[in-house]
XYZ file of C-alpha atoms in Angstrom:
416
model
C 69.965 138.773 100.264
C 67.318 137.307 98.210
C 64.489 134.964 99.529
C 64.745 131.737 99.371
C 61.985 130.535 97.088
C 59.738 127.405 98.398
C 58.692 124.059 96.752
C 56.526 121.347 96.877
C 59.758 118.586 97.153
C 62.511 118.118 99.217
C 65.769 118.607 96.974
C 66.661 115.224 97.303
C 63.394 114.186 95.360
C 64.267 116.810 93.013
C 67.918 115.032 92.475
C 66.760 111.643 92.469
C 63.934 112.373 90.085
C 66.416 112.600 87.305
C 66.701 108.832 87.319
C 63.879 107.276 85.349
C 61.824 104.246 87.198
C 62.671 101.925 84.803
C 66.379 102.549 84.674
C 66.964 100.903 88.020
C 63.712 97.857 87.646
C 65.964 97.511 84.394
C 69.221 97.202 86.367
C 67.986 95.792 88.918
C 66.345 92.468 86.791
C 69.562 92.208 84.554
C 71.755 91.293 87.478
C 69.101 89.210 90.167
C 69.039 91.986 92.520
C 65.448 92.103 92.691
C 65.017 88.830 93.685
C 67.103 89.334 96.875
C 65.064 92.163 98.196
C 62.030 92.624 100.246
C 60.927 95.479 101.871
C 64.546 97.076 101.563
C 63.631 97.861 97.421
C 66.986 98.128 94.776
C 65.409 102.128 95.026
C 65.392 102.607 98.087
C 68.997 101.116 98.060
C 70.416 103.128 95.747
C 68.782 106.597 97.023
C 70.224 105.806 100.480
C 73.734 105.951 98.765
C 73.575 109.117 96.611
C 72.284 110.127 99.924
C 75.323 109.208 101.385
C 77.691 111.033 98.794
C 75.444 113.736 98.939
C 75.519 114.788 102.995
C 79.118 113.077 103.074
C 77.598 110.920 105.810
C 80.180 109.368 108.433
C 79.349 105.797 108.748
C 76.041 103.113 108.232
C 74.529 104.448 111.542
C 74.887 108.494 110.307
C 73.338 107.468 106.839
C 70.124 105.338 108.640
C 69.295 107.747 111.236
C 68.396 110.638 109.089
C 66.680 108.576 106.686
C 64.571 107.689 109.489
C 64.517 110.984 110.933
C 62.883 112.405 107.925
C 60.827 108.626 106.734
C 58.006 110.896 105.788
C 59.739 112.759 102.725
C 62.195 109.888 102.180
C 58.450 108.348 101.091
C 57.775 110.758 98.522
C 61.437 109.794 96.447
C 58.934 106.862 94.811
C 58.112 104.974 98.193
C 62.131 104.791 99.356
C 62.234 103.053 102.688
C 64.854 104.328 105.198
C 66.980 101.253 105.805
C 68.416 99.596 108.767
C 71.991 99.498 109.875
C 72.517 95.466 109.455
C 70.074 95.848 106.170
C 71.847 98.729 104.044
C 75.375 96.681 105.311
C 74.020 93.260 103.838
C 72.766 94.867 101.059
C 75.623 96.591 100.096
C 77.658 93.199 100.910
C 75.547 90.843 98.891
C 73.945 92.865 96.141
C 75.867 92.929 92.729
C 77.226 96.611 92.012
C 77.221 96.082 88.393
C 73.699 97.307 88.963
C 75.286 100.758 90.006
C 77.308 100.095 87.339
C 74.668 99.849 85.045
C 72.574 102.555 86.463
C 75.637 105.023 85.601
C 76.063 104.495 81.820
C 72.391 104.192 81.479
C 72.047 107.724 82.887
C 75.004 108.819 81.206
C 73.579 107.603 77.581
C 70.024 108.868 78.685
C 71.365 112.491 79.263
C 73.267 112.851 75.980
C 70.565 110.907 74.159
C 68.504 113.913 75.467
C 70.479 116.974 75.887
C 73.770 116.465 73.100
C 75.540 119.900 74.765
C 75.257 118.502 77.917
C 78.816 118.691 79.117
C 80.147 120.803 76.430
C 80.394 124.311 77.758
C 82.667 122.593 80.686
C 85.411 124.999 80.093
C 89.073 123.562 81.196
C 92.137 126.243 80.212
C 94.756 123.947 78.736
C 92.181 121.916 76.238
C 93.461 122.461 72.659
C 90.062 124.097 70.766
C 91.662 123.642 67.328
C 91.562 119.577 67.325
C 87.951 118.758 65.994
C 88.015 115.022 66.688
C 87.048 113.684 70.324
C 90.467 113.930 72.852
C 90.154 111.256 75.450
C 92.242 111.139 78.035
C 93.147 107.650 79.603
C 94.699 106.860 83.438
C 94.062 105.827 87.027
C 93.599 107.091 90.627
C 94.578 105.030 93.788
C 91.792 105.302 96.572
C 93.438 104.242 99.663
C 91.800 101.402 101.733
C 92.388 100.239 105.594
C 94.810 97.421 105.027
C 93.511 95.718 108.286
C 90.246 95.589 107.406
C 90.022 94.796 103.710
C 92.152 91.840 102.560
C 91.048 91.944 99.377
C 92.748 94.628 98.506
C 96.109 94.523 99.822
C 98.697 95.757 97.251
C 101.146 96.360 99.863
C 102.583 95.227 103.180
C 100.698 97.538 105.159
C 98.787 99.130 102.653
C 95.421 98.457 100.998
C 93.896 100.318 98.070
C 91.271 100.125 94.881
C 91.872 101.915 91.405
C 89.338 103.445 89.193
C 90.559 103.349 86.110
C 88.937 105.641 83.598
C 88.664 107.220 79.880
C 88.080 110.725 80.310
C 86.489 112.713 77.432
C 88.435 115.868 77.914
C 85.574 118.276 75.940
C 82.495 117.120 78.032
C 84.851 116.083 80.997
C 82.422 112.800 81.357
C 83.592 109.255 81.798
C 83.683 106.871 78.491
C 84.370 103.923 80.431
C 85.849 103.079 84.128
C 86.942 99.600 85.446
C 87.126 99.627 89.418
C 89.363 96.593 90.261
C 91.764 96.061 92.969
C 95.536 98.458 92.919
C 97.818 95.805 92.802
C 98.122 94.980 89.318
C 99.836 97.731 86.933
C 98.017 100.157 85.041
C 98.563 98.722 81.829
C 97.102 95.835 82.164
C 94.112 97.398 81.333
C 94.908 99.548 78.502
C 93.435 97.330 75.607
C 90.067 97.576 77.542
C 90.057 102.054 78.690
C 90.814 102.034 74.586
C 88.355 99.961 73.081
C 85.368 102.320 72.538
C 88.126 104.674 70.505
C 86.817 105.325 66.996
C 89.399 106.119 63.930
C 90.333 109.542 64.105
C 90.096 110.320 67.789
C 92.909 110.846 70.048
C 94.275 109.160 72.813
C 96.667 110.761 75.722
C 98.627 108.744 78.007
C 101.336 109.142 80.581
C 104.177 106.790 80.842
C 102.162 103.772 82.645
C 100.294 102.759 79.206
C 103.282 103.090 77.035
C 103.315 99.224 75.774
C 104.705 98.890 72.143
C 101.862 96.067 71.350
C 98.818 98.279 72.226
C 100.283 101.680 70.484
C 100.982 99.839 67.486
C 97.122 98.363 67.818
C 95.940 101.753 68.017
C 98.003 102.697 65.306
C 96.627 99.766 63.433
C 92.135 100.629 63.837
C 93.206 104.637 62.658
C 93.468 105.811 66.507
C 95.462 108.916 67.093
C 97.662 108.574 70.417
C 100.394 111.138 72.363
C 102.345 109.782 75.607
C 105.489 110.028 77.163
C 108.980 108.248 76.274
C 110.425 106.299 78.404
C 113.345 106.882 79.525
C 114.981 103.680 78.147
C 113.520 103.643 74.726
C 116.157 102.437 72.716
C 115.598 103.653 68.980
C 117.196 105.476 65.817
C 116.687 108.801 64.159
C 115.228 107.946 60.982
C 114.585 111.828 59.874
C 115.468 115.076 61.819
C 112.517 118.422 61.111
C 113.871 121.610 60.828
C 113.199 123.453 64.409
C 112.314 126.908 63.942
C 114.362 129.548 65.924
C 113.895 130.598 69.194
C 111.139 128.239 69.374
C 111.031 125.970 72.751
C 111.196 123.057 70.805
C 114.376 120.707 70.829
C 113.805 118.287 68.753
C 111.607 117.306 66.338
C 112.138 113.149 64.421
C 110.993 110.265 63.066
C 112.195 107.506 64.458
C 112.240 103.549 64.591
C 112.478 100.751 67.997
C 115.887 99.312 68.096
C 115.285 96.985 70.592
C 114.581 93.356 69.198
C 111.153 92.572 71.505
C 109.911 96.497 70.921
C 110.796 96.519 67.107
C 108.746 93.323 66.880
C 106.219 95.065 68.880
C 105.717 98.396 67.107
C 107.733 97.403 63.814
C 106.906 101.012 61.913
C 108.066 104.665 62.514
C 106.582 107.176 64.775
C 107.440 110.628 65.812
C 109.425 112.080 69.065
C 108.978 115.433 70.023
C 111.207 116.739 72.978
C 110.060 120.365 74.151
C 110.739 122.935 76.917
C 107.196 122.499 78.847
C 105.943 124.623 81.634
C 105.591 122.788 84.582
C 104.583 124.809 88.096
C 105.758 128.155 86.497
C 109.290 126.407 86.014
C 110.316 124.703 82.080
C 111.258 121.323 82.290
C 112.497 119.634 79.252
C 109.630 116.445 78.279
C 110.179 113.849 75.547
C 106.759 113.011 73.824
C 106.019 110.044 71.280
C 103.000 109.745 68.761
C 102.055 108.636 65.943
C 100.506 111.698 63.897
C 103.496 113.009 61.653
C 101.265 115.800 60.634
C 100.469 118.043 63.452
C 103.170 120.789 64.354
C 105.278 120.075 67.353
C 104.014 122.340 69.477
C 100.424 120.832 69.249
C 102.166 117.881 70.485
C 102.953 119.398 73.587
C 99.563 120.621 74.092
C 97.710 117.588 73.612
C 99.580 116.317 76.024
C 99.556 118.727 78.240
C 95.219 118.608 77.998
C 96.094 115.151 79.454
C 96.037 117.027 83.295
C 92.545 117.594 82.989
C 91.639 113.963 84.133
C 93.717 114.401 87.437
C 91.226 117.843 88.013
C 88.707 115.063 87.445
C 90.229 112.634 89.898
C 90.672 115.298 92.428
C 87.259 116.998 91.887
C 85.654 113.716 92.761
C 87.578 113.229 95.792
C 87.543 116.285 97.256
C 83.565 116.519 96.882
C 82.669 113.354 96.876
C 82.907 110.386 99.096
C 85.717 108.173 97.871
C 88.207 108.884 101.058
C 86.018 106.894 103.919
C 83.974 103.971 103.108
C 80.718 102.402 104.572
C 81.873 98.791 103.991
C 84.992 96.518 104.156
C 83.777 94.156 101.176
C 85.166 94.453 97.826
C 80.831 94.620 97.052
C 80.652 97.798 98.762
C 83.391 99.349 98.025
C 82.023 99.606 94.296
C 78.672 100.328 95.224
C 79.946 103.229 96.359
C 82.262 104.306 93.625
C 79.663 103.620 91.046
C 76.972 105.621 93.452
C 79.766 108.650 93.289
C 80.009 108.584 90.013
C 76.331 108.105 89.578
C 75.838 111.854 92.273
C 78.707 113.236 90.304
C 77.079 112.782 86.957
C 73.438 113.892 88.916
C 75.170 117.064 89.939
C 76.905 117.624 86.820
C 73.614 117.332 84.729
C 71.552 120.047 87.254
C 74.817 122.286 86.620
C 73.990 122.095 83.041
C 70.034 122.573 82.920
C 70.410 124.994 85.661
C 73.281 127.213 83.769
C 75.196 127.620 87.050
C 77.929 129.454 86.512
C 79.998 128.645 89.592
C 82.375 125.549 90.579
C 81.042 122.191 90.961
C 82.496 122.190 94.190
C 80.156 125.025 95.067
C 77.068 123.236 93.759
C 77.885 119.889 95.682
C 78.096 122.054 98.991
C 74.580 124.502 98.313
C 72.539 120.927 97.240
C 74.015 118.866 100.577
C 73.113 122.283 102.818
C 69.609 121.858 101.750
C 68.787 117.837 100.846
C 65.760 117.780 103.153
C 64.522 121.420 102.694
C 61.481 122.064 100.630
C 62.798 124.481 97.844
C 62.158 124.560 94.078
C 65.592 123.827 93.171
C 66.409 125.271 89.775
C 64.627 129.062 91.283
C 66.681 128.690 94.080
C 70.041 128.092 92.337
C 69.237 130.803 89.944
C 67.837 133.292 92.281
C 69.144 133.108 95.533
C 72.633 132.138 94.632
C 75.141 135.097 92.870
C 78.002 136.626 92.516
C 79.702 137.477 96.022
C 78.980 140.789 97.550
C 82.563 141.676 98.107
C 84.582 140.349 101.984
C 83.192 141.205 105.088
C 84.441 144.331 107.102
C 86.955 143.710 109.567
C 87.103 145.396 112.855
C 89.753 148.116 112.734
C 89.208 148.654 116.671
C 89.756 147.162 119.432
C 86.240 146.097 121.981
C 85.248 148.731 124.357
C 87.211 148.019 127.692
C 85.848 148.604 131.260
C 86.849 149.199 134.778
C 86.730 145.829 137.030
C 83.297 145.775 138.788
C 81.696 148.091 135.832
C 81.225 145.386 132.812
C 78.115 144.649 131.671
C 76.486 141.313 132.784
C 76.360 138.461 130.329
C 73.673 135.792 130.011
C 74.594 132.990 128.209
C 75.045 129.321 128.023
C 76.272 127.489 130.643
């Protein structure tokens, strides 16, 4: 095995030194935080909770006593102060997370301004190469909350949850924009405002939840490209039938128009409906697809569609690595602090996969950076060095243990 190769900085400096100073004093000023500190710094706040999503930490007490267990190198992140239990809680009650908020598209537009590939050799299978323009991909994800606890956020009887709603850009597999709001209220309720950075040209894919006739026809309207699923009560007529070539798995290929009187007021032109044989779990099941591009073949259709998983890998990339399953707080304040901190250490982690050409899962990176937080190692020789391809499973043991005769085994010290 290679040897690990030492640094001057902990790795958590070496994480947290991607943020520019003046991002957060920036933040921090635009939304008053600043002005409700004291020794506890808007820094020092927001390392403790990429510190948090970084070690997975179980509650306020497990995040404050390391910090204070290692003060002395927490000092070196830029003077961050290890924080109290009844301080990091008030902070994270009181304090106004659109500074996290803030902190994440700032970073976001920093790393692109400076690095333009960043993000781009994120390979995902199903993503359509062919389509030049910018494929966003637009839903939600329900993170479950403790009904009893959190009020605020009851969407249920006995069930309590927040969504993260998000535009995904399926070739860099980075956010374009994200709401955090409470479950209860549909997801299309938000549509207008995941689709508003769309430019003319690019494409939008939706599942069933967005389909509203008033915001496709919008889209349709400023040049935007979208694919989504029919309902399955669309009431409309064939205006033109394409020829379906043979043996092909698609069914049907038309133009149609809304029948309905609300709908046809709604979307008044024509748009297309493609129904295909799509592979679903190794088994076909038969999908009906809408858009309004009467240009691309039917089969590319089907595939930008299909692309349109790639933001639940997202979803369930963040929550499986992350910390969006257990939460800190009970306040709606701190439940977006830490959402916006996640997405914050995702985008962190994602950017020292990128300048440190690691070629393995982000899941794998997330687990060799919290292993070594507080160790001193130079952190893009390490990666690159000490981390490679597997040597191949360990040897089992074909044999069974020596046995002995009762009185004859060999004596055993151990631990009590």
């Amino acid at each position: 095995m290679a040897k690990a190769t030492q640094g001057k900085f902990n790795i958590l400096k070496q994480i947290c030194e991607h943020i520019p100073g003046h991002t957060v004093n920036k933040a921090a000023q635009a939304f008053a935080v600043d002005k409700r500190s004291r020794t506890f710094t808007p820094w020092s706040h927001l390392v403790s909770l990429i510190y948090a999503q970084l070690s997975h930490s179980l509650s306020l007490n497990d995040v404050c006593d390391s910090m204070n267990a290692h003060s002395g190198k927490l000092t070196k992140i830029r003077g961050a102060v290890p924080p109290k239990k009844n301080t990091l809680s008030y902070a994270n009650t009181n304090r106004d997370p659109q500074m996290a908020q803030k902190v994440f598209w700032d970073m976001l537009s920093h790393f692109q301004t400076q690095h333009p590939s960043f993000g781009k050799k994120r390979k995902y299978k199903q993503f359509p190469r062919r389509f030049k323009k910018i494929i966003s991909a637009i839903d939600s994800s329900t993170i479950s909350l403790v009904a009893n606890n959190m009020d605020w956020a009851k969407h249920r009887r006995r069930k309590a949850a927040a969504k993260l709603h998000l535009t995904l850009d399926l070739e860099t597999f980075l956010p374009r924009f994200a709401v955090v709001e409470k479950a209860k209220h549909h997801d299309s309720t938000l549509a207008e405002a995941l689709a508003a950075n769309l430019k003319p040209g690019e494409i939008a894919t939706f599942d069933k939840a967005y389909i509203k006739y008033a915001f496709l026809h919008r889209l349709t309207q400023r040049g935007v490209f979208w694919v989504g699923r029919a309902k399955d009560n669309m009431q409309y007529k064939t205006i033109e039938s394409k020829t379906i070539k043979p043996d092909s798995k698609i069914i049907r290929d038309e133009l149609i128009s809304l029948t309905n009187d609300k709908s046809s007021l709604q979307y008044p032109e024509c748009f297309r409906l493609v129904e295909a044989l799509v592979e679903v779990n190794g088994k076909e099941k038969q999908m009906t697809f809408i858009t309004n591009n009467m240009d691309w073949a039917p089969s590319s259709v089907c595939d930008l569609y299909k692309c349109r998983w790639a933001i639940e890998v997202f979803f369930k990339e963040m929550k499986q690595s992350l910390k969006l399953t257990d939460f800190l707080g009970y306040s709606a304040n701190a439940v977006q602090w830490q959402i916006w901190t996640a997405l914050l250490t995702y985008l962190l982690v994602r950017f020292i996969s990128f300048t440190g050409q690691w070629s393995h899962s982000f899941k794998r990176l997330f687990t060799v950076l919290r292993a070594l937080l507080w160790h001193n190692f130079n952190l893009y020789e390490h990666l690159t060095e000490f981390y490679g391809t597997a040597t191949g499973p360990c040897k089992i043991r074909s044999v069974p243990s020596q046995a002995f005769l009762p009185g004859l085994e060999p004596e055993f010290y151990g631990t009590a």
